PDB file of C-alpha atoms and ligand atoms in Angstrom:
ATOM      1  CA  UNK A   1     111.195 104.705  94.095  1.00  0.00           C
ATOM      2  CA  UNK A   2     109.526 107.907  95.545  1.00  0.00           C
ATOM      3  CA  UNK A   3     106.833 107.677  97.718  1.00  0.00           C
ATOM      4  CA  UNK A   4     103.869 110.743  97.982  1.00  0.00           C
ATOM      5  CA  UNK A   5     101.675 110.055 101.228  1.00  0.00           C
ATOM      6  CA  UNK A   6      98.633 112.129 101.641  1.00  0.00           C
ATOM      7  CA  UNK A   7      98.065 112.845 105.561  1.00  0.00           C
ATOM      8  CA  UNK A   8      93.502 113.521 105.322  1.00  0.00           C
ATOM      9  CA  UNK A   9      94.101 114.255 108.939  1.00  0.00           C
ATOM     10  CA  UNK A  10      90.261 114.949 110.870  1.00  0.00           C
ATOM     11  CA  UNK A  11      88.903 115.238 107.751  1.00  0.00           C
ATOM     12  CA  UNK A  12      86.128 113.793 105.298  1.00  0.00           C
ATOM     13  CA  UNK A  13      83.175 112.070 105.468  1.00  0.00           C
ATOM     14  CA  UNK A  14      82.725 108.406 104.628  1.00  0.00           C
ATOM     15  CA  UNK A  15      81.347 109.151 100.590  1.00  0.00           C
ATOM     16  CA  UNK A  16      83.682 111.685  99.888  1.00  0.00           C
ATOM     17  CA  UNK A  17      86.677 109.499 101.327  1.00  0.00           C
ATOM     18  CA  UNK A  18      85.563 106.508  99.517  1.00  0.00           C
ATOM     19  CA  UNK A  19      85.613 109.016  95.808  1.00  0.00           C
ATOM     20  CA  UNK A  20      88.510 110.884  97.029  1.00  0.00           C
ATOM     21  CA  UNK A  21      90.093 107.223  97.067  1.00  0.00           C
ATOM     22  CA  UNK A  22      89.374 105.736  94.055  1.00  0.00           C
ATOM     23  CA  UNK A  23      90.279 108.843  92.837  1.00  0.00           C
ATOM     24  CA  UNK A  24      94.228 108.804  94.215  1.00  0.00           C
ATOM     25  CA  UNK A  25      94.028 105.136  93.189  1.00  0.00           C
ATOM     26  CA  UNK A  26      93.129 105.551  89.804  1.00  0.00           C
ATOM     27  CA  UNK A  27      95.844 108.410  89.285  1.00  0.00           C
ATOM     28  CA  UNK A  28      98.400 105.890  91.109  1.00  0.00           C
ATOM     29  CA  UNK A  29      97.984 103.823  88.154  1.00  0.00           C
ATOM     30  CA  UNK A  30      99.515 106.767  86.005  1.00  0.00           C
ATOM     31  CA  UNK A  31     102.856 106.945  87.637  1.00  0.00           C
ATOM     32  CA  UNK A  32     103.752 103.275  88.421  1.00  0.00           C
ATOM     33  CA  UNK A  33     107.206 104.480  89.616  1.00  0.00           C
ATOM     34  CA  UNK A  34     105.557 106.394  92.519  1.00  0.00           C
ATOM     35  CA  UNK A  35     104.664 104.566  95.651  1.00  0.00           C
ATOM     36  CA  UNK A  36     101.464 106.268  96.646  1.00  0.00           C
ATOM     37  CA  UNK A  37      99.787 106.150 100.167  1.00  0.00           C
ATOM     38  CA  UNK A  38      96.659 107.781 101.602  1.00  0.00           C
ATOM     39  CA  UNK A  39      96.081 108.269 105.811  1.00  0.00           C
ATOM     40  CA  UNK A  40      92.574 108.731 105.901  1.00  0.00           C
ATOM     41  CA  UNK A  41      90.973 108.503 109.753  1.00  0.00           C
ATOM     42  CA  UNK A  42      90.957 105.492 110.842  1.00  0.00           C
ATOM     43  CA  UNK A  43      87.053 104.685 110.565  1.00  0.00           C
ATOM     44  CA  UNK A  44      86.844 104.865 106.980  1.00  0.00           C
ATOM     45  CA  UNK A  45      90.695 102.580 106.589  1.00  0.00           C
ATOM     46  CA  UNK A  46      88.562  99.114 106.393  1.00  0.00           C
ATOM     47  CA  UNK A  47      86.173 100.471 104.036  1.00  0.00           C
ATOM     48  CA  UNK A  48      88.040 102.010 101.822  1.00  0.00           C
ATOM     49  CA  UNK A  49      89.978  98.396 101.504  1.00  0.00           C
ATOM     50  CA  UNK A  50      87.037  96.994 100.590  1.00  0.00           C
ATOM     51  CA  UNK A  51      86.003  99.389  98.121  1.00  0.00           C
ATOM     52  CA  UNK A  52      89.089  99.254  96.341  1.00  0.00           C
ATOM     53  CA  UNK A  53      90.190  95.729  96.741  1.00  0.00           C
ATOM     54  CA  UNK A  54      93.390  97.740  96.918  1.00  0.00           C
ATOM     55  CA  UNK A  55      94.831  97.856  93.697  1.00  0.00           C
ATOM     56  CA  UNK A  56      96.671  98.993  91.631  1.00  0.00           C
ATOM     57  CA  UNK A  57     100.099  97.686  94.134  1.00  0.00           C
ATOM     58  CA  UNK A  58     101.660 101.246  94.012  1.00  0.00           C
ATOM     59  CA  UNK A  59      98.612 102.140  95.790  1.00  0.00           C
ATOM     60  CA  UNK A  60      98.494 101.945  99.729  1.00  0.00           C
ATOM     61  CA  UNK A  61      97.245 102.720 102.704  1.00  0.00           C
ATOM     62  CA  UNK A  62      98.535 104.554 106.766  1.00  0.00           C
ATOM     63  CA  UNK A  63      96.871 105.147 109.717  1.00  0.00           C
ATOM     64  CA  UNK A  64      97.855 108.513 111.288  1.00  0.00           C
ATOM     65  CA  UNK A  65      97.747 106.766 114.956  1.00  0.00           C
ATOM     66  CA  UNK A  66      99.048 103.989 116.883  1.00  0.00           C
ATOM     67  CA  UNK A  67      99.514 102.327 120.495  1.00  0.00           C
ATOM     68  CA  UNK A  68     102.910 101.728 122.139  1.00  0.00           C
ATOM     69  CA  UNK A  69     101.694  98.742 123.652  1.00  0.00           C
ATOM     70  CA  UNK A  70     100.778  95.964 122.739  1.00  0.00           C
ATOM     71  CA  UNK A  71      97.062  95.289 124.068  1.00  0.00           C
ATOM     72  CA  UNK A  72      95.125  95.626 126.914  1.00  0.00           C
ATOM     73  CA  UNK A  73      93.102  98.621 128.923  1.00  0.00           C
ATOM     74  CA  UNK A  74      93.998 101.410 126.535  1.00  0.00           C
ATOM     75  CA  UNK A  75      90.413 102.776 125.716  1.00  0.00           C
ATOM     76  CA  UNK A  76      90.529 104.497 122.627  1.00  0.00           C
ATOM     77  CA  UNK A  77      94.024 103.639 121.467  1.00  0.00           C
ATOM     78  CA  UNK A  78      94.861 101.068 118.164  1.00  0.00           C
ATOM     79  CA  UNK A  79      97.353  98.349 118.311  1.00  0.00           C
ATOM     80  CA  UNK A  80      99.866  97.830 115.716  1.00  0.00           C
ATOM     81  CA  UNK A  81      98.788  94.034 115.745  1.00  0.00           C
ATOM     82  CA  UNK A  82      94.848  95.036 114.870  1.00  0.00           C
ATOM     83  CA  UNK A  83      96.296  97.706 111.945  1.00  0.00           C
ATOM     84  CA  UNK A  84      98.524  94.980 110.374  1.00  0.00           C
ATOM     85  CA  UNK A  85      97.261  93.624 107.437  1.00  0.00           C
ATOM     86  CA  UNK A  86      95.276  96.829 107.224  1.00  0.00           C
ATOM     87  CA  UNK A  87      97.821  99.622 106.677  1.00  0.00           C
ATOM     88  CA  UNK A  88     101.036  99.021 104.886  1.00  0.00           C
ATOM     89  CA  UNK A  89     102.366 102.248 106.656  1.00  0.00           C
ATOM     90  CA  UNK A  90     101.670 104.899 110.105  1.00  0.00           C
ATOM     91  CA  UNK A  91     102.798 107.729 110.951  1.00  0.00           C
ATOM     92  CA  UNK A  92     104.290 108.431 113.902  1.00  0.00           C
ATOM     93  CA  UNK A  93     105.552 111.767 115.659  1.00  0.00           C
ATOM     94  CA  UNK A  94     103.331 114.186 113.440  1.00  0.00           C
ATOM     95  CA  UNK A  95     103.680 117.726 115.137  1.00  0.00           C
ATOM     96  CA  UNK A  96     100.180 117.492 115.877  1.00  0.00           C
ATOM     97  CA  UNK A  97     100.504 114.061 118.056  1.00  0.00           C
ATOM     98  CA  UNK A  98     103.096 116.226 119.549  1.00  0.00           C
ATOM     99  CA  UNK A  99     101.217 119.166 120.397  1.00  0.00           C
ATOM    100  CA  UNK A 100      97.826 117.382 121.389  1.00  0.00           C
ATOM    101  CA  UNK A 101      98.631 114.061 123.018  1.00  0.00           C
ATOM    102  CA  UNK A 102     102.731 114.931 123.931  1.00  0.00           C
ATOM    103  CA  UNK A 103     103.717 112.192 121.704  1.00  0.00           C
ATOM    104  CA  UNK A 104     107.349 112.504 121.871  1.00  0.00           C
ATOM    105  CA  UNK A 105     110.840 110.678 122.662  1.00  0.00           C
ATOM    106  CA  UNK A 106     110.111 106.785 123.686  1.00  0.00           C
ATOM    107  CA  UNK A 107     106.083 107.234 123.263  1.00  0.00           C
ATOM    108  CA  UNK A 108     107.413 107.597 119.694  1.00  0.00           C
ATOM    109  CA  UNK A 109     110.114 104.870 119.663  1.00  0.00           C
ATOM    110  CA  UNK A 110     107.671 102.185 121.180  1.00  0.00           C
ATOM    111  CA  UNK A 111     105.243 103.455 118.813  1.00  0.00           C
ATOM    112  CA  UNK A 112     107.703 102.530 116.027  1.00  0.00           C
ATOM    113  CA  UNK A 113     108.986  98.821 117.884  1.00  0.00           C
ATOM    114  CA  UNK A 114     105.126  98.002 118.194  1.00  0.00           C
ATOM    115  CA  UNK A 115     104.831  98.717 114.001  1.00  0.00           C
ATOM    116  CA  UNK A 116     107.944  96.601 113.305  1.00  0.00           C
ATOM    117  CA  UNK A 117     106.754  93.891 115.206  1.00  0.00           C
ATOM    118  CA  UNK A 118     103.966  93.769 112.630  1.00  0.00           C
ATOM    119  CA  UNK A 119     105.206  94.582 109.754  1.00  0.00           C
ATOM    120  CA  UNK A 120     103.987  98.456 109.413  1.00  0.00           C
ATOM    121  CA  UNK A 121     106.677 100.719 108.104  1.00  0.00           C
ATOM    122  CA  UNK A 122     106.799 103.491 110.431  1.00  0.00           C
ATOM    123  CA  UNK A 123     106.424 107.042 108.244  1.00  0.00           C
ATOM    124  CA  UNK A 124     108.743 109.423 111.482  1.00  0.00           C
ATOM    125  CA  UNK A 125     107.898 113.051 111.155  1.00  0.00           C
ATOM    126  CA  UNK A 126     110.539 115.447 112.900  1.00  0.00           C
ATOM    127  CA  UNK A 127     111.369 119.433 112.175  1.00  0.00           C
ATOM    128  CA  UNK A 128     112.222 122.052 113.698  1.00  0.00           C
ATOM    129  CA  UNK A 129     109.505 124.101 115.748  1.00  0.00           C
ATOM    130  CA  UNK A 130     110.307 127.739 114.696  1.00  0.00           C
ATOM    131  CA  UNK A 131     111.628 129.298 111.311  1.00  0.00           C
ATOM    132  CA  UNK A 132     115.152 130.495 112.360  1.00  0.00           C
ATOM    133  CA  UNK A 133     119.125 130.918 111.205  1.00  0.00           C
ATOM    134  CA  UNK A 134     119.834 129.413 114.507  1.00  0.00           C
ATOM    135  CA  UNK A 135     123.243 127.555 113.160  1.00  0.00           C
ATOM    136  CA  UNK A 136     122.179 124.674 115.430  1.00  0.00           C
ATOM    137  CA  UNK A 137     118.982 124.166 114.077  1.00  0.00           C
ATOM    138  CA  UNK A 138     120.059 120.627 112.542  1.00  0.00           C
ATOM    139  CA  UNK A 139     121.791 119.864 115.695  1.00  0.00           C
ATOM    140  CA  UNK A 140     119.178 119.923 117.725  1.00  0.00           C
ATOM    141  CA  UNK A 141     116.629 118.520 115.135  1.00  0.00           C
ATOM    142  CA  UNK A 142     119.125 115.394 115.340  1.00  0.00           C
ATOM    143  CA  UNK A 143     119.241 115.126 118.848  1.00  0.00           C
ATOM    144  CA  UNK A 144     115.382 115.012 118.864  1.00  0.00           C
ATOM    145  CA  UNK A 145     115.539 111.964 116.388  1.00  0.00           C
ATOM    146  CA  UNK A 146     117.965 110.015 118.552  1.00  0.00           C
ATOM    147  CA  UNK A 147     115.512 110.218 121.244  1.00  0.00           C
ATOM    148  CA  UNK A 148     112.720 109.176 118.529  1.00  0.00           C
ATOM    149  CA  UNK A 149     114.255 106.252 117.286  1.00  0.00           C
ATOM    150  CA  UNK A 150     116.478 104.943 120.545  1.00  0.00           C
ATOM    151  CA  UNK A 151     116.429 101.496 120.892  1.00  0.00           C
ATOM    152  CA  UNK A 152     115.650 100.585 117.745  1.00  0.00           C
ATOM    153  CA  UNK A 153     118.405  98.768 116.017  1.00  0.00           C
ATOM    154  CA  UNK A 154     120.364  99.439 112.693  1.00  0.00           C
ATOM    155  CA  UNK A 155     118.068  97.062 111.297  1.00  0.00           C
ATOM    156  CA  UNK A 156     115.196  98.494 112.352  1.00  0.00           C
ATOM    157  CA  UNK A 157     115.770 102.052 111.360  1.00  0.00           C
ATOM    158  CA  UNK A 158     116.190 100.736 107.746  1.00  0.00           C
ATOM    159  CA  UNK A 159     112.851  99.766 107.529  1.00  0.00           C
ATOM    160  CA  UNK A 160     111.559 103.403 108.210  1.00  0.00           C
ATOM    161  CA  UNK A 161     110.999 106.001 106.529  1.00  0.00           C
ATOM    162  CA  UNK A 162     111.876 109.646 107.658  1.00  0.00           C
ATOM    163  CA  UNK A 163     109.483 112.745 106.914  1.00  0.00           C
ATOM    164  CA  UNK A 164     111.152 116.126 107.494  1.00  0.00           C
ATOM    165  CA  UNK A 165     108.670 118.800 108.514  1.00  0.00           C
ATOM    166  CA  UNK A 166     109.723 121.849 109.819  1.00  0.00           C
ATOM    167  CA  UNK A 167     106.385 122.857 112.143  1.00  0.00           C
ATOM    168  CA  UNK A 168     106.317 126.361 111.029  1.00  0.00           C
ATOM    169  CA  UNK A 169     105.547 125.335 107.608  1.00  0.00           C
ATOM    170  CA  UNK A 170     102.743 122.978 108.647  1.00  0.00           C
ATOM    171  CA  UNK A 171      99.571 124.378 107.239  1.00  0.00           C
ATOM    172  CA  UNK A 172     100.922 127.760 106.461  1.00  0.00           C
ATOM    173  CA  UNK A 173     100.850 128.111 102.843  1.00  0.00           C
ATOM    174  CA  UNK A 174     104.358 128.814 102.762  1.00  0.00           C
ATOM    175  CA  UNK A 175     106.555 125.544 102.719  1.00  0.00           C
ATOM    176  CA  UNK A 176     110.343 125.935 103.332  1.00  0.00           C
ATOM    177  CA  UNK A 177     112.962 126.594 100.423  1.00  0.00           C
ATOM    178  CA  UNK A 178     113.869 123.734  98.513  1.00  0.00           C
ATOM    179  CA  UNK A 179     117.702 124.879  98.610  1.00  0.00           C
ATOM    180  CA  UNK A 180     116.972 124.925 102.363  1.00  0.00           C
ATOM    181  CA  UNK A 181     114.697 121.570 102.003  1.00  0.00           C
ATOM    182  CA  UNK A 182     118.626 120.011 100.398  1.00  0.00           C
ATOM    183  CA  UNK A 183     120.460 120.817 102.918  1.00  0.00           C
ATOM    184  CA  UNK A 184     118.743 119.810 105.825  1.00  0.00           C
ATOM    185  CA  UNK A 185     117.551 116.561 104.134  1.00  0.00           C
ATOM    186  CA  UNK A 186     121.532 115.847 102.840  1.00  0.00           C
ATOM    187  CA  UNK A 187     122.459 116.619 106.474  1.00  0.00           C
ATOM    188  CA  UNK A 188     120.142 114.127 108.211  1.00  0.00           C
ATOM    189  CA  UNK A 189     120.722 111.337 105.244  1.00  0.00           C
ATOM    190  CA  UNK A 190     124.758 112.082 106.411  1.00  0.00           C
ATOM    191  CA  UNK A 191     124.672 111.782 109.552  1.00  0.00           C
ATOM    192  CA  UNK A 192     122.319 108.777 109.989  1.00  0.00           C
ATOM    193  CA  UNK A 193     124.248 106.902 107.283  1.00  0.00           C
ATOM    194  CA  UNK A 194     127.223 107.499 109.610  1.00  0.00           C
ATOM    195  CA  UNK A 195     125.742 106.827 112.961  1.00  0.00           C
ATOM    196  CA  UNK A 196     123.012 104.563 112.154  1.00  0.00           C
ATOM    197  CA  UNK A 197     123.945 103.193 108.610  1.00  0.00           C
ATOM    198  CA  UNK A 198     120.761 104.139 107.472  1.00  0.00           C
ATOM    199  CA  UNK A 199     119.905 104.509 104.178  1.00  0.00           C
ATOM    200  CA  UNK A 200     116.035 104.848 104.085  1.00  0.00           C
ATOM    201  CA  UNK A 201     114.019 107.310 102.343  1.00  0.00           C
ATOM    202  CA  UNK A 202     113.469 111.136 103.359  1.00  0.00           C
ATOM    203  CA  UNK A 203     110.338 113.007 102.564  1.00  0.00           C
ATOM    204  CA  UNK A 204     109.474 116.818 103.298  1.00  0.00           C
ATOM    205  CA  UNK A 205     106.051 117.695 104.351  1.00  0.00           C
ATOM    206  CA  UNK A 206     105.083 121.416 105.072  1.00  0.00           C
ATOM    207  CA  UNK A 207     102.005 123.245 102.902  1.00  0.00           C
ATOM    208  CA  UNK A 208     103.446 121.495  99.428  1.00  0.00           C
ATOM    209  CA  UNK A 209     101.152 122.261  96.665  1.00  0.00           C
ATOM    210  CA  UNK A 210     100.682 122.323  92.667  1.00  0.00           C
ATOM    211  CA  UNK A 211     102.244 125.376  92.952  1.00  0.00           C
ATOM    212  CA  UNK A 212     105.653 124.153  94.815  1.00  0.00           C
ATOM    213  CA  UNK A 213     105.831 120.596  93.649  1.00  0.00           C
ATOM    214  CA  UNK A 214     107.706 121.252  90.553  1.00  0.00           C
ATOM    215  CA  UNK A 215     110.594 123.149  92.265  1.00  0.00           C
ATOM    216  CA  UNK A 216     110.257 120.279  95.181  1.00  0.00           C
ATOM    217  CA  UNK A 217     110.152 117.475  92.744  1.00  0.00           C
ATOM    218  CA  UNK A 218     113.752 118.618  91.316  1.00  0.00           C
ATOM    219  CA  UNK A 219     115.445 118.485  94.749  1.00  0.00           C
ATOM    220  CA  UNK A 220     117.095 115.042  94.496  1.00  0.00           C
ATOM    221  CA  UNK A 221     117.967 114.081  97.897  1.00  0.00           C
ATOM    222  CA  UNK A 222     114.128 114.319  98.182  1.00  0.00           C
ATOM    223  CA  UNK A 223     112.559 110.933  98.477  1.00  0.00           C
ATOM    224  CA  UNK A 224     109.029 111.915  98.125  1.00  0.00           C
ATOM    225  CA  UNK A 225     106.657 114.133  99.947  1.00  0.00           C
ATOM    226  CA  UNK A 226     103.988 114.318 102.968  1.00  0.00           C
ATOM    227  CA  UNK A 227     101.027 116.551 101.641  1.00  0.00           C
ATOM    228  CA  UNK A 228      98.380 117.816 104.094  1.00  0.00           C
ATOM    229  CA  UNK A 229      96.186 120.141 102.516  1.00  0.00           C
ATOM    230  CA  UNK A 230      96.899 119.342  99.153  1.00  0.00           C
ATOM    231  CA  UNK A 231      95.557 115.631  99.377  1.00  0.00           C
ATOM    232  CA  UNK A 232      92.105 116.185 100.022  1.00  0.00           C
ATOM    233  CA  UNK A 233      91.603 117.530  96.124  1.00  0.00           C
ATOM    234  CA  UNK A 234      92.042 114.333  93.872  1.00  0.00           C
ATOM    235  CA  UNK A 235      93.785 116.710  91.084  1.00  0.00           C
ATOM    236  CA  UNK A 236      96.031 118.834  93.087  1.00  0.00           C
ATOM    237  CA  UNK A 237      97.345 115.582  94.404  1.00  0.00           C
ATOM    238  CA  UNK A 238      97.723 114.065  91.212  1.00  0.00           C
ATOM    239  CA  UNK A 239      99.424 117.225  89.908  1.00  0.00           C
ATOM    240  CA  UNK A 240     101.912 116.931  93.103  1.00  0.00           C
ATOM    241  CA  UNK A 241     102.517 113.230  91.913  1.00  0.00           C
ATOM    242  CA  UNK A 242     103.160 114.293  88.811  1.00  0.00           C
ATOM    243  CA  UNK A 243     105.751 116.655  89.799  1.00  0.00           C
ATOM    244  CA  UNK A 244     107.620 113.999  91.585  1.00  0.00           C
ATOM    245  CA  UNK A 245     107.168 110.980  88.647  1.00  0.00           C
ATOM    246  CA  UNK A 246     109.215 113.457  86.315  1.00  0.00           C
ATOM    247  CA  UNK A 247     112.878 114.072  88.016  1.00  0.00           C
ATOM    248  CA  UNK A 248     114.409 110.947  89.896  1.00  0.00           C
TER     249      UNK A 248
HETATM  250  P1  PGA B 301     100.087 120.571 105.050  1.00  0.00           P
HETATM  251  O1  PGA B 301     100.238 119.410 106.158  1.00  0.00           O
HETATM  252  O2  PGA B 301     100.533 119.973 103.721  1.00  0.00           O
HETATM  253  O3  PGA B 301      98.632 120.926 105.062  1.00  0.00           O
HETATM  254  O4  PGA B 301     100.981 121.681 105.453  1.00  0.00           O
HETATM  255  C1  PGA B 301     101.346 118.553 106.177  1.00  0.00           C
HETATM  256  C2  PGA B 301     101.268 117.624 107.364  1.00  0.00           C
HETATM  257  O5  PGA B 301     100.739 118.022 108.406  1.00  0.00           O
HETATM  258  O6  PGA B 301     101.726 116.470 107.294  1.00  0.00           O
END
C-alpha cells in the first residue's frame, strides 16, 4: 500500500479546512489502495474528526508537531499521549522544524520514542540541504538519520515511515529527478535494510504536483509521496493520488 500525506502547514482557516477535508476524504474513497493522510494545524485536527466521523478507513489524519517529553511545564508544546487517539500519524524532522525551532538529532529521536509509546507512526523527513553532485551526498544524508533515529530499536524503526526531501526542492516548484528520486530512495531502503533491518515505507516530498506525479508515480521504490503545496487544492491532490493508485 502507498501512502500520499498532504503537509497544510500554517495554512487555512477553519471552513475551508473542514471542505478541503471532506473533500480529500471523499476522493480517498476512489483509490481504496491508497492510504491517504491530511496534517492540517493542529486547531482544526479535533474538528475535522468530528466532521468527518473519519471515514472512509484509508482516510487519516497527522499533526505536523510534537513534544519529546512526556508532560509537564512545556507551554505551547503537544504531547504524544494528548494526540493519540487523535492522529494516526506526525511528522517529525520537517526542514522547517529544523530551520525554525532546531529540531534535529535526539529532539527528533525522542520526538519519535514519545509517538511509539502511543501508538503514532512517526512520518521522518530527512534530505539533503543543497542541490549538489557532491558524491557523498547520501553519505552524509545517512549519517544525519542515524542521529535521527538513535536509540530506537529495530523494532521501532519498522513502525516508521521515512519521507525523503531534499530541502532545496521544498517549495520551489522544481522537485528533484525521479531517476535521481530512485537512487537515493534504493540507497537509503539498502542500507537501512542492512543496518537496521528495516523495511518500512519511503516517500519523497519536494514541490510534487499534477504536473510531476505521473513520472513520480512510476518510480517503484517510491512508497508514496509528501505534498506541500499541492494539498491545499482538493483536485490537484486527487490528481496526485491518482497518479500514485495507477503503477504499484
Ligand atoms: P511542497 O512542500 O510540496 O510545497 O514543496 C513539501 C513539504 O514541505 O513537505
Amino acid at each position: 500500500m502507498r501512502t500520499i500525506i498532504g503537509n497544510w502547514k500554517m495554512k487555512t482557516r477553519l471552513p475551508e479546512a473542514l471542505a478541503l477535508a471532506s473533500q480529500v476524504a471523499k476522493a480517498a474513497e476512489r483509490f481504496p489502495a491508497l492510504e491517504i493522510v491530511i496534517a492540517p494545524s493542529l486547531p482544526w485536527i479535533v474538528p475535522i474528526r468530528e466532521h468527518l466521523r473519519m471515514s472512509p478507513p484509508n482516510f487519516a489524519l497527522a499533526s505536523q508537531v510534537v513534544s519529546g517529553h512526556t508532560e509537564g511545564a512545556y507551554t505551547g508544546d503537544v504531547a504524544a499521549s494528548q494526540l493519540q487517539g487523535i492522529v494516526e500519524y506526525c511528522l517529525v524532522g520537517h526542514s522547517e522544524r529544523r530551520k525554525y525551532h532546531g529540531e534535529q538529532g535526539r529532539v527528533v529521536a525522542e520526538q519519535m520514542q514519545q509517538l511509539l509509546a502511543h501508538n503514532i507512526t512517526p512520518v521522518l523527513c530527512f534530505g539533503e540541504l543543497e542541490k549538489s553532485r557532491n558524491p557523498h551526498m547520501v553519505e552524509q544524508v545517512l549519517h544525519g538519520l542515524s542521529h535521527d533515529t538513535e536509540g530506537l530499536t529495530v523494532d521501532q524503526l519498522s513502525h516508521c515511515i521515512l519521507a525523503y526531501e531534499p530541502v532545496w526542492a521544498i517549495g520551489t516548484g522544481t522537485p528533484a529527478e525521479p531517476e535521481y528520486i530512485r537512487e537515493v530512495v534504493a540507497t537509503v531502503k539498502a542500507h537501512l535494510k542492512d543496518e537496521k533491518g528495516f523495511r518500512g515505507q519511503v516517500l519523497y516530498g519536494g514541490s510534487v504536483t499534477p504536473a510531476n506525479a505521473h513520472d513520480l508515480g512510476r518510480v517503484h521504490e517510491l512508497d508514496g509521496v509528501l505534498v506541500g503545496g499541492a494539498s491545499l487544492q482538493a483536485k490537484d491532490f486527487a490528481q496526485i493520488c491518482a497518479d500514485f493508485s495507477g503503477h504499484v
